[in-house]
Amino acid sequence: MLFKDLFQTKSQNKFPNDFDTWTVKHQCGWLIDNIAEFFPNTPQSLLHLIPGSYCQLKYNDRSLEELPDWMDVDKYRKGQKFWLKNYIAIILSKVIGLTCIFSFDEELRPVTFGEHAHTPYLAFKKYMSTIKRMSNWYEGDPWIKGTDAYKDMRVTRSMHMQIRQKLCGMSHEQIAAKCTLANPWNPDREMLLKDFSAACPPEKHGQRPQKISQKSSYKPKGINNGDFAMTQFCFIVLPVLYPKNIGIHDATDEDLEAFCHMWKCYGYFLGIDDEYNFCRGTFDEIKQRAYDIHHYWIRQNFKEITPEWEHMSRCLILCLNYFPWMYMPYKVGILLLTNILNIDMPHLYTSLNYTEWITYKFYKFMFYGMKFSWIKMTINKIVRYIFHQAYDFGEKEFEIIRKKSNKLLPDFSLSH
């Protein structure tokens, strides 16, 4: 009955008459083979992600030191060179790309649940640490014991395991209560909803399978293969689909494929099964998968953004202002993202004040100017220096940032 409940009563007549007498393994196999029958309006490239949401990650039975047979070290090295050459573009694409993943309620909940990103100050500490760890991955070898990359990969695995264990030990009602903000910081939500509703096409039934499973008492909880595949997506989507829009003008398909291969390796190290790894297959398949998530899922999600989405994305974007010499208003961050994704936002654009408008134009000019190698090299050098300054912050600097953050949003606890 578990699977029939997941697929709702409208699909009951699609099951074999003796389905309930089968073993769970037999039922799973049949569902995977016939899943397109239940979700005819879900793109073929995304169907494999549906069962992935019910499969837990392999944390304990996968050693970082044992490389998969498919790993190509030369391709990994090429991906590292791509990262070094496009430092600022990849950093910014990761930060604003996270707002896409936040549009999935089940992906946002672990972030909220962790209680480390719900104020600009906490978000700064969390995402600065995340950027530092990922930079160590990109510039190192996470499979070599004793390296910074190895240590940071182990830390990331441990953090995710702890959150998953906590989530799995709670009921869905308890998780929802824990992740619902009493006073969300969302002054622009109604305006954003107007633009998203006008810009995004109507939805077909079953286009977003996650909306169906959310209504089931058997919906997944914790952090699973499907969740991590979506996380991989948000980190590669902008460079893969819209490289020139974020300042990557000279990338070849081979460069982008190598970058995806890096993330395929990271997915493996983090415990994703190969069949659910977002970066599996050819580059064309990865690109199609990313396009389909953007057009069929993300755009529809944007039409239903929650107060928690704006609150957490606001903290994420505004925390950039606490890095030395950086400035990113919230509206500018959202407008940059939607412009990159080719989503028209007239209400948001006309609401910009003069300072925000100038800042938006500056970033647009910067992305364009990075077609010239000397400009890109200069900006990369400056931003790398800025981030390394932030990595060395001590208690004095953090206290200054905390006070600035409190002026925007006073500290509060998510405990109920």
Short mmCIF file of C-alpha atoms in Angstrom, two decimals:
data_model
loop_
_atom_site.label_atom_id
_atom_site.label_comp_id
_atom_site.label_asym_id
_atom_site.label_seq_id
_atom_site.Cartn_x
_atom_site.Cartn_y
_atom_site.Cartn_z
CA MET A 1 0.00 0.00 0.00
CA LEU A 2 2.97 2.33 0.50
CA PHE A 3 3.59 2.77 -3.22
CA LYS A 4 -0.10 3.04 -4.10
CA ASP A 5 -0.47 5.75 -1.48
CA LEU A 6 2.45 7.65 -2.98
CA PHE A 7 0.96 7.64 -6.46
CA GLN A 8 -2.57 8.56 -5.29
CA THR A 9 -5.91 7.00 -6.10
CA LYS A 10 -6.04 8.30 -9.69
CA SER A 11 -3.24 5.86 -10.52
CA GLN A 12 -4.61 2.79 -8.75
CA ASN A 13 -5.85 1.13 -11.94
CA LYS A 14 -2.33 1.25 -13.42
CA PHE A 15 -1.01 -1.28 -10.91
CA PRO A 16 -1.06 -5.06 -11.61
CA ASN A 17 -3.86 -6.87 -9.77
CA ASP A 18 -1.46 -8.86 -7.60
CA PHE A 19 0.91 -5.93 -6.92
CA ASP A 20 0.26 -5.99 -3.16
CA THR A 21 1.49 -9.59 -2.93
CA TRP A 22 4.89 -8.82 -4.47
CA THR A 23 8.08 -8.27 -2.48
CA VAL A 24 9.16 -4.65 -1.99
CA LYS A 25 12.16 -5.25 -4.26
CA HIS A 26 9.86 -6.57 -7.00
CA GLN A 27 7.50 -3.61 -6.54
CA CYS A 28 10.40 -1.13 -6.75
CA GLY A 29 11.72 -2.71 -9.92
CA TRP A 30 8.31 -2.61 -11.58
CA LEU A 31 7.76 1.03 -10.61
CA ILE A 32 11.14 2.12 -11.97
CA ASP A 33 10.43 0.34 -15.26
CA ASN A 34 6.96 1.89 -15.55
CA ILE A 35 7.40 5.25 -13.86
CA ALA A 36 6.74 7.21 -17.07
CA GLU A 37 3.17 5.85 -17.01
CA PHE A 38 2.53 7.63 -13.72
CA PHE A 39 4.22 10.90 -14.67
CA PRO A 40 3.65 11.42 -18.41
CA ASN A 41 4.26 15.18 -18.10
CA THR A 42 7.62 14.81 -16.37
CA PRO A 43 10.58 14.98 -18.80
CA GLN A 44 12.23 11.64 -19.48
CA SER A 45 15.57 12.97 -18.26
CA LEU A 46 14.19 13.57 -14.74
CA LEU A 47 12.26 10.37 -14.10
CA HIS A 48 15.23 8.64 -12.44
CA LEU A 49 15.27 11.32 -9.71
CA ILE A 50 11.85 10.22 -8.41
CA PRO A 51 12.94 6.86 -6.91
CA GLY A 52 16.17 8.55 -5.81
CA SER A 53 14.19 10.48 -3.22
CA TYR A 54 13.43 7.19 -1.44
CA CYS A 55 17.01 5.90 -1.45
CA GLN A 56 19.35 6.89 1.37
CA LEU A 57 22.95 7.90 0.76
CA LYS A 58 25.80 5.43 1.24
CA TYR A 59 27.79 7.21 3.93
CA ASN A 60 29.22 4.31 5.88
CA ASP A 61 30.07 1.77 3.18
CA ARG A 62 32.02 4.05 0.83
CA SER A 63 35.62 5.01 1.51
CA LEU A 64 36.95 8.31 0.23
CA GLU A 65 40.21 6.59 -0.65
CA GLU A 66 38.63 4.10 -3.07
CA LEU A 67 38.08 5.76 -6.44
CA PRO A 68 35.24 4.64 -8.73
CA ASP A 69 36.20 2.81 -11.91
CA TRP A 70 34.70 5.56 -14.05
CA MET A 71 36.77 8.39 -12.55
CA ASP A 72 39.05 10.11 -15.06
CA VAL A 73 41.81 11.92 -13.14
CA ASP A 74 42.92 13.87 -16.22
CA LYS A 75 39.38 15.13 -16.73
CA TYR A 76 39.22 16.01 -13.03
CA ARG A 77 42.42 18.07 -13.41
CA LYS A 78 40.91 19.87 -16.38
CA GLY A 79 37.89 20.71 -14.25
CA GLN A 80 40.23 22.16 -11.63
CA LYS A 81 41.83 24.42 -14.24
CA PHE A 82 38.35 25.57 -15.32
CA TRP A 83 37.57 26.51 -11.71
CA LEU A 84 40.79 28.49 -11.28
CA LYS A 85 40.20 30.33 -14.53
CA ASN A 86 36.59 31.25 -13.65
CA TYR A 87 36.80 31.76 -9.88
CA ILE A 88 34.42 34.71 -9.42
CA ALA A 89 31.85 33.43 -11.94
CA ILE A 90 31.62 30.03 -10.25
CA ILE A 91 31.49 31.51 -6.73
CA LEU A 92 28.63 33.87 -7.62
CA SER A 93 26.79 31.20 -9.60
CA LYS A 94 26.89 28.93 -6.55
CA VAL A 95 25.56 31.58 -4.18
CA ILE A 96 22.69 32.83 -6.32
CA GLY A 97 22.09 29.32 -7.69
CA LEU A 98 21.22 28.15 -4.19
CA THR A 99 18.05 30.25 -4.37
CA CYS A 100 16.86 27.81 -7.05
CA ILE A 101 17.23 24.81 -4.74
CA PHE A 102 15.57 26.77 -1.94
CA SER A 103 12.40 26.79 -4.07
CA PHE A 104 11.97 23.07 -3.25
CA ASP A 105 10.42 22.87 0.22
CA GLU A 106 12.06 19.53 0.97
CA GLU A 107 15.49 20.90 -0.01
CA LEU A 108 15.09 24.10 2.02
CA ARG A 109 14.06 22.32 5.21
CA PRO A 110 17.47 20.79 6.05
CA VAL A 111 19.03 24.26 5.61
CA THR A 112 16.45 25.84 7.93
CA PHE A 113 16.54 22.88 10.30
CA GLY A 114 20.28 23.25 10.84
CA GLU A 115 19.69 26.67 12.48
CA HIS A 116 22.87 28.08 10.95
CA ALA A 117 21.60 30.32 8.14
CA HIS A 118 18.42 32.12 9.26
CA THR A 119 20.07 35.51 9.91
CA PRO A 120 22.57 37.34 7.66
CA TYR A 121 25.27 36.86 10.31
CA LEU A 122 24.70 33.11 10.62
CA ALA A 123 24.43 32.80 6.84
CA PHE A 124 27.78 34.57 6.44
CA LYS A 125 29.49 32.12 8.79
CA LYS A 126 27.84 29.10 7.17
CA TYR A 127 28.41 30.00 3.52
CA MET A 128 31.91 31.39 4.06
CA SER A 129 32.78 28.01 5.57
CA THR A 130 31.05 26.22 2.68
CA ILE A 131 32.93 28.24 0.05
CA LYS A 132 36.22 27.57 1.83
CA ARG A 133 35.58 23.81 1.97
CA MET A 134 34.52 23.63 -1.66
CA SER A 135 37.54 25.67 -2.72
CA ASN A 136 39.72 23.09 -1.00
CA TRP A 137 37.91 20.34 -2.92
CA TYR A 138 38.37 22.18 -6.20
CA GLU A 139 42.05 22.79 -5.61
CA GLY A 140 42.90 19.46 -4.00
CA ASP A 141 42.32 15.72 -4.06
CA PRO A 142 39.53 14.66 -1.64
CA TRP A 143 40.59 11.01 -1.94
CA ILE A 144 44.11 11.55 -0.57
CA LYS A 145 44.15 11.10 3.19
CA GLY A 146 45.58 13.99 5.19
CA THR A 147 44.92 16.72 2.61
CA ASP A 148 42.65 19.69 3.33
CA ALA A 149 40.30 18.46 0.60
CA TYR A 150 40.04 15.03 2.26
CA LYS A 151 39.39 16.53 5.70
CA ASP A 152 36.75 18.93 4.37
CA MET A 153 34.96 16.17 2.46
CA ARG A 154 34.79 14.13 5.67
CA VAL A 155 33.44 17.15 7.58
CA THR A 156 30.73 17.66 4.95
CA ARG A 157 29.72 14.00 5.06
CA SER A 158 29.54 14.10 8.85
CA MET A 159 27.41 17.26 8.90
CA HIS A 160 24.93 15.83 6.42
CA MET A 161 24.75 12.54 8.31
CA GLN A 162 23.96 14.34 11.57
CA ILE A 163 21.16 16.39 10.01
CA ARG A 164 19.72 13.29 8.30
CA GLN A 165 19.68 11.35 11.56
CA LYS A 166 17.89 14.19 13.34
CA LEU A 167 15.30 14.53 10.57
CA CYS A 168 14.67 10.78 10.39
CA GLY A 169 14.03 10.75 14.15
CA MET A 170 11.19 13.26 13.86
CA SER A 171 7.68 13.10 12.45
CA HIS A 172 6.73 15.11 9.37
CA GLU A 173 4.64 17.37 11.60
CA GLN A 174 7.57 18.04 13.91
CA ILE A 175 9.85 18.82 10.97
CA ALA A 176 7.30 21.20 9.46
CA ALA A 177 6.88 23.02 12.78
CA LYS A 178 10.63 23.30 13.25
CA CYS A 179 11.15 24.72 9.76
CA THR A 180 8.24 27.18 9.74
CA LEU A 181 9.37 30.68 10.68
CA ALA A 182 7.10 32.56 13.07
CA ASN A 183 7.98 35.98 11.61
CA PRO A 184 9.59 35.47 8.20
CA TRP A 185 11.53 38.33 6.64
CA ASN A 186 9.74 38.61 3.29
CA PRO A 187 8.89 42.23 2.34
CA ASP A 188 9.19 41.58 -1.42
CA ARG A 189 7.39 38.26 -1.75
CA GLU A 190 4.13 39.59 -3.22
CA MET A 191 5.98 41.62 -5.84
CA LEU A 192 8.15 38.65 -6.78
CA LEU A 193 5.10 36.40 -7.05
CA LYS A 194 3.52 38.83 -9.54
CA ASP A 195 6.54 38.66 -11.82
CA PHE A 196 7.02 34.90 -11.48
CA SER A 197 3.34 34.18 -12.12
CA ALA A 198 3.37 36.26 -15.29
CA ALA A 199 6.68 34.94 -16.62
CA CYS A 200 6.32 31.22 -15.98
CA PRO A 201 4.07 28.98 -18.13
CA PRO A 202 1.03 27.02 -16.89
CA GLU A 203 1.74 23.67 -15.27
CA LYS A 204 0.56 20.26 -16.49
CA HIS A 205 -0.68 17.58 -14.10
CA GLY A 206 2.16 15.52 -12.67
CA GLN A 207 4.83 17.82 -14.08
CA ARG A 208 6.39 18.09 -10.61
CA PRO A 209 6.26 14.63 -8.97
CA GLN A 210 7.50 16.07 -5.68
CA LYS A 211 4.22 17.98 -5.29
CA ILE A 212 2.34 14.67 -5.41
CA SER A 213 4.61 12.85 -2.98
CA GLN A 214 4.39 15.74 -0.48
CA LYS A 215 0.72 14.87 0.04
CA SER A 216 1.57 11.33 1.08
CA SER A 217 2.20 10.14 4.63
CA TYR A 218 5.09 8.13 3.16
CA LYS A 219 6.91 11.13 1.68
CA PRO A 220 10.69 11.00 2.14
CA LYS A 221 12.49 12.78 4.95
CA GLY A 222 16.11 13.20 5.78
CA ILE A 223 18.77 13.74 3.12
CA ASN A 224 18.61 11.25 0.26
CA ASN A 225 19.97 10.57 -3.23
CA GLY A 226 17.35 12.81 -4.82
CA ASP A 227 18.23 15.70 -2.51
CA PHE A 228 21.92 15.48 -3.29
CA ALA A 229 21.30 15.21 -7.02
CA MET A 230 19.38 18.49 -6.81
CA THR A 231 22.25 20.04 -4.86
CA GLN A 232 24.63 19.02 -7.65
CA PHE A 233 22.24 20.66 -10.09
CA CYS A 234 22.26 24.03 -8.33
CA PHE A 235 26.07 24.12 -8.33
CA ILE A 236 26.50 23.39 -12.05
CA VAL A 237 23.34 24.75 -13.70
CA LEU A 238 24.40 28.34 -14.43
CA PRO A 239 27.86 27.55 -15.86
CA VAL A 240 26.43 24.67 -17.92
CA LEU A 241 23.33 26.37 -19.33
CA TYR A 242 24.24 30.06 -19.34
CA PRO A 243 28.04 30.43 -19.12
CA LYS A 244 28.27 33.77 -20.94
CA ASN A 245 25.56 35.28 -18.73
CA ILE A 246 27.81 34.81 -15.69
CA GLY A 247 31.07 35.88 -17.31
CA ILE A 248 32.36 32.57 -18.70
CA HIS A 249 32.84 33.49 -22.36
CA ASP A 250 35.52 31.13 -23.63
CA ALA A 251 34.43 27.79 -22.19
CA THR A 252 34.25 24.80 -24.51
CA ASP A 253 31.96 21.82 -24.04
CA GLU A 254 35.05 19.89 -22.97
CA ASP A 255 35.74 22.43 -20.21
CA LEU A 256 32.16 22.28 -18.94
CA GLU A 257 32.10 18.49 -19.16
CA ALA A 258 35.27 18.38 -17.04
CA PHE A 259 33.63 20.66 -14.45
CA CYS A 260 30.62 18.34 -14.37
CA HIS A 261 32.96 15.36 -13.98
CA MET A 262 34.40 17.02 -10.87
CA TRP A 263 30.90 17.22 -9.44
CA LYS A 264 30.18 13.64 -10.45
CA CYS A 265 33.21 12.67 -8.35
CA TYR A 266 32.08 14.84 -5.42
CA GLY A 267 28.64 13.28 -5.61
CA TYR A 268 30.23 9.84 -5.36
CA PHE A 269 32.39 10.88 -2.40
CA LEU A 270 29.30 12.27 -0.65
CA GLY A 271 27.48 8.95 -1.00
CA ILE A 272 25.25 9.30 -4.08
CA ASP A 273 24.49 6.08 -5.96
CA ASP A 274 25.77 6.25 -9.53
CA GLU A 275 22.29 5.84 -11.03
CA TYR A 276 21.09 8.99 -9.21
CA ASN A 277 24.22 11.09 -9.72
CA PHE A 278 23.09 14.25 -11.51
CA CYS A 279 26.35 14.47 -13.47
CA ARG A 280 26.25 10.94 -14.88
CA GLY A 281 26.12 10.31 -18.62
CA THR A 282 27.31 12.47 -21.50
CA PHE A 283 27.59 16.24 -21.33
CA ASP A 284 24.56 16.58 -23.61
CA GLU A 285 22.54 14.42 -21.21
CA ILE A 286 23.65 16.50 -18.21
CA LYS A 287 22.81 19.70 -20.04
CA GLN A 288 19.35 18.40 -20.99
CA ARG A 289 18.73 17.30 -17.41
CA ALA A 290 19.68 20.76 -16.11
CA TYR A 291 17.51 22.47 -18.72
CA ASP A 292 14.50 20.31 -17.85
CA ILE A 293 14.79 20.96 -14.11
CA HIS A 294 15.00 24.68 -14.76
CA HIS A 295 12.09 24.85 -17.20
CA TYR A 296 9.76 22.20 -15.78
CA TRP A 297 10.40 22.38 -12.04
CA ILE A 298 12.21 25.56 -10.95
CA ARG A 299 10.02 27.95 -12.93
CA GLN A 300 6.89 26.36 -11.48
CA ASN A 301 8.37 26.47 -7.98
CA PHE A 302 9.03 30.18 -8.36
CA LYS A 303 5.30 30.76 -8.79
CA GLU A 304 4.79 29.35 -5.28
CA ILE A 305 7.70 30.83 -3.33
CA THR A 306 7.04 30.70 0.40
CA PRO A 307 7.80 33.28 3.09
CA GLU A 308 10.60 30.95 4.21
CA TRP A 309 12.08 30.99 0.69
CA GLU A 310 12.46 34.75 0.69
CA HIS A 311 13.70 34.83 4.27
CA MET A 312 16.44 32.27 3.69
CA SER A 313 17.41 33.57 0.24
CA ARG A 314 17.54 37.12 1.63
CA CYS A 315 19.95 36.01 4.37
CA LEU A 316 22.01 34.13 1.77
CA ILE A 317 22.39 37.05 -0.63
CA LEU A 318 22.84 39.79 1.97
CA CYS A 319 25.59 37.86 3.74
CA LEU A 320 27.82 38.67 0.74
CA ASN A 321 27.92 42.25 2.02
CA TYR A 322 30.02 41.13 4.99
CA PHE A 323 32.93 40.12 2.80
CA PRO A 324 35.42 43.01 2.48
CA TRP A 325 34.61 45.44 -0.35
CA MET A 326 31.61 43.46 -1.60
CA TYR A 327 28.11 44.85 -2.09
CA MET A 328 25.03 42.88 -3.17
CA PRO A 329 21.51 44.18 -2.40
CA TYR A 330 18.86 41.47 -2.22
CA LYS A 331 16.86 42.74 -5.18
CA VAL A 332 20.01 42.89 -7.30
CA GLY A 333 20.90 39.28 -6.45
CA ILE A 334 17.44 38.04 -7.43
CA LEU A 335 17.40 40.16 -10.58
CA LEU A 336 20.81 38.84 -11.64
CA LEU A 337 19.58 35.27 -11.18
CA THR A 338 16.35 35.77 -13.09
CA ASN A 339 18.14 37.67 -15.85
CA ILE A 340 20.62 34.81 -16.22
CA LEU A 341 17.68 32.36 -16.38
CA ASN A 342 15.87 34.59 -18.92
CA ILE A 343 12.91 35.25 -16.61
CA ASP A 344 11.42 38.71 -17.13
CA MET A 345 10.89 40.61 -13.84
CA PRO A 346 9.39 44.05 -14.69
CA HIS A 347 7.99 44.79 -11.23
CA LEU A 348 11.27 43.91 -9.56
CA TYR A 349 13.30 45.97 -12.03
CA THR A 350 11.19 49.11 -11.68
CA SER A 351 11.32 48.82 -7.87
CA LEU A 352 15.11 49.27 -7.79
CA ASN A 353 16.33 52.47 -6.20
CA TYR A 354 19.19 54.37 -7.82
CA THR A 355 21.93 52.62 -5.82
CA GLU A 356 20.47 49.19 -6.60
CA TRP A 357 20.15 50.07 -10.28
CA ILE A 358 23.79 51.18 -10.48
CA THR A 359 24.90 48.02 -8.68
CA TYR A 360 22.87 45.82 -11.03
CA LYS A 361 24.40 47.52 -14.09
CA PHE A 362 27.87 47.15 -12.57
CA TYR A 363 27.49 43.39 -12.23
CA LYS A 364 26.06 43.12 -15.74
CA PHE A 365 29.02 45.10 -17.09
CA MET A 366 31.42 42.96 -15.07
CA PHE A 367 29.98 39.74 -16.54
CA TYR A 368 30.31 41.22 -20.03
CA GLY A 369 33.80 42.59 -19.40
CA MET A 370 35.05 39.18 -18.32
CA LYS A 371 35.16 38.19 -21.98
CA PHE A 372 38.54 39.94 -21.91
CA SER A 373 41.07 37.70 -20.20
CA TRP A 374 42.96 40.51 -18.44
CA ILE A 375 39.75 41.79 -16.82
CA LYS A 376 38.76 38.30 -15.69
CA MET A 377 42.23 37.62 -14.29
CA THR A 378 42.21 40.92 -12.38
CA ILE A 379 38.74 40.36 -10.90
CA ASN A 380 39.57 36.76 -9.97
CA LYS A 381 42.72 37.92 -8.20
CA ILE A 382 40.86 40.63 -6.25
CA VAL A 383 37.97 38.37 -5.22
CA ARG A 384 40.30 35.54 -4.20
CA TYR A 385 42.17 38.03 -1.98
CA ILE A 386 38.86 39.24 -0.49
CA PHE A 387 37.72 35.73 0.37
CA HIS A 388 41.05 34.79 1.91
CA GLN A 389 40.79 37.90 4.09
CA ALA A 390 37.39 36.69 5.30
CA TYR A 391 38.73 33.20 6.01
CA ASP A 392 41.07 34.78 8.58
CA PHE A 393 38.36 36.70 10.46
CA GLY A 394 38.47 36.39 14.24
CA GLU A 395 36.07 37.12 17.09
CA LYS A 396 36.44 40.90 16.69
CA GLU A 397 35.39 40.86 13.02
CA PHE A 398 32.55 38.42 13.65
CA GLU A 399 31.18 40.59 16.45
CA ILE A 400 31.13 43.62 14.12
CA ILE A 401 29.27 41.57 11.50
CA ARG A 402 26.82 40.26 14.11
CA LYS A 403 25.94 43.81 15.16
CA LYS A 404 25.42 44.87 11.53
CA SER A 405 23.22 41.82 10.97
CA ASN A 406 21.15 42.58 14.07
CA LYS A 407 20.25 45.98 12.63
CA LEU A 408 18.65 44.19 9.68
CA LEU A 409 17.26 41.18 11.52
CA PRO A 410 17.69 40.62 15.27
CA ASP A 411 19.04 37.25 16.39
CA PHE A 412 16.37 34.66 17.06
CA SER A 413 16.07 30.95 17.70
CA LEU A 414 14.10 28.47 15.59
CA SER A 415 13.32 26.34 18.64
CA HIS A 416 9.59 26.04 19.31
#
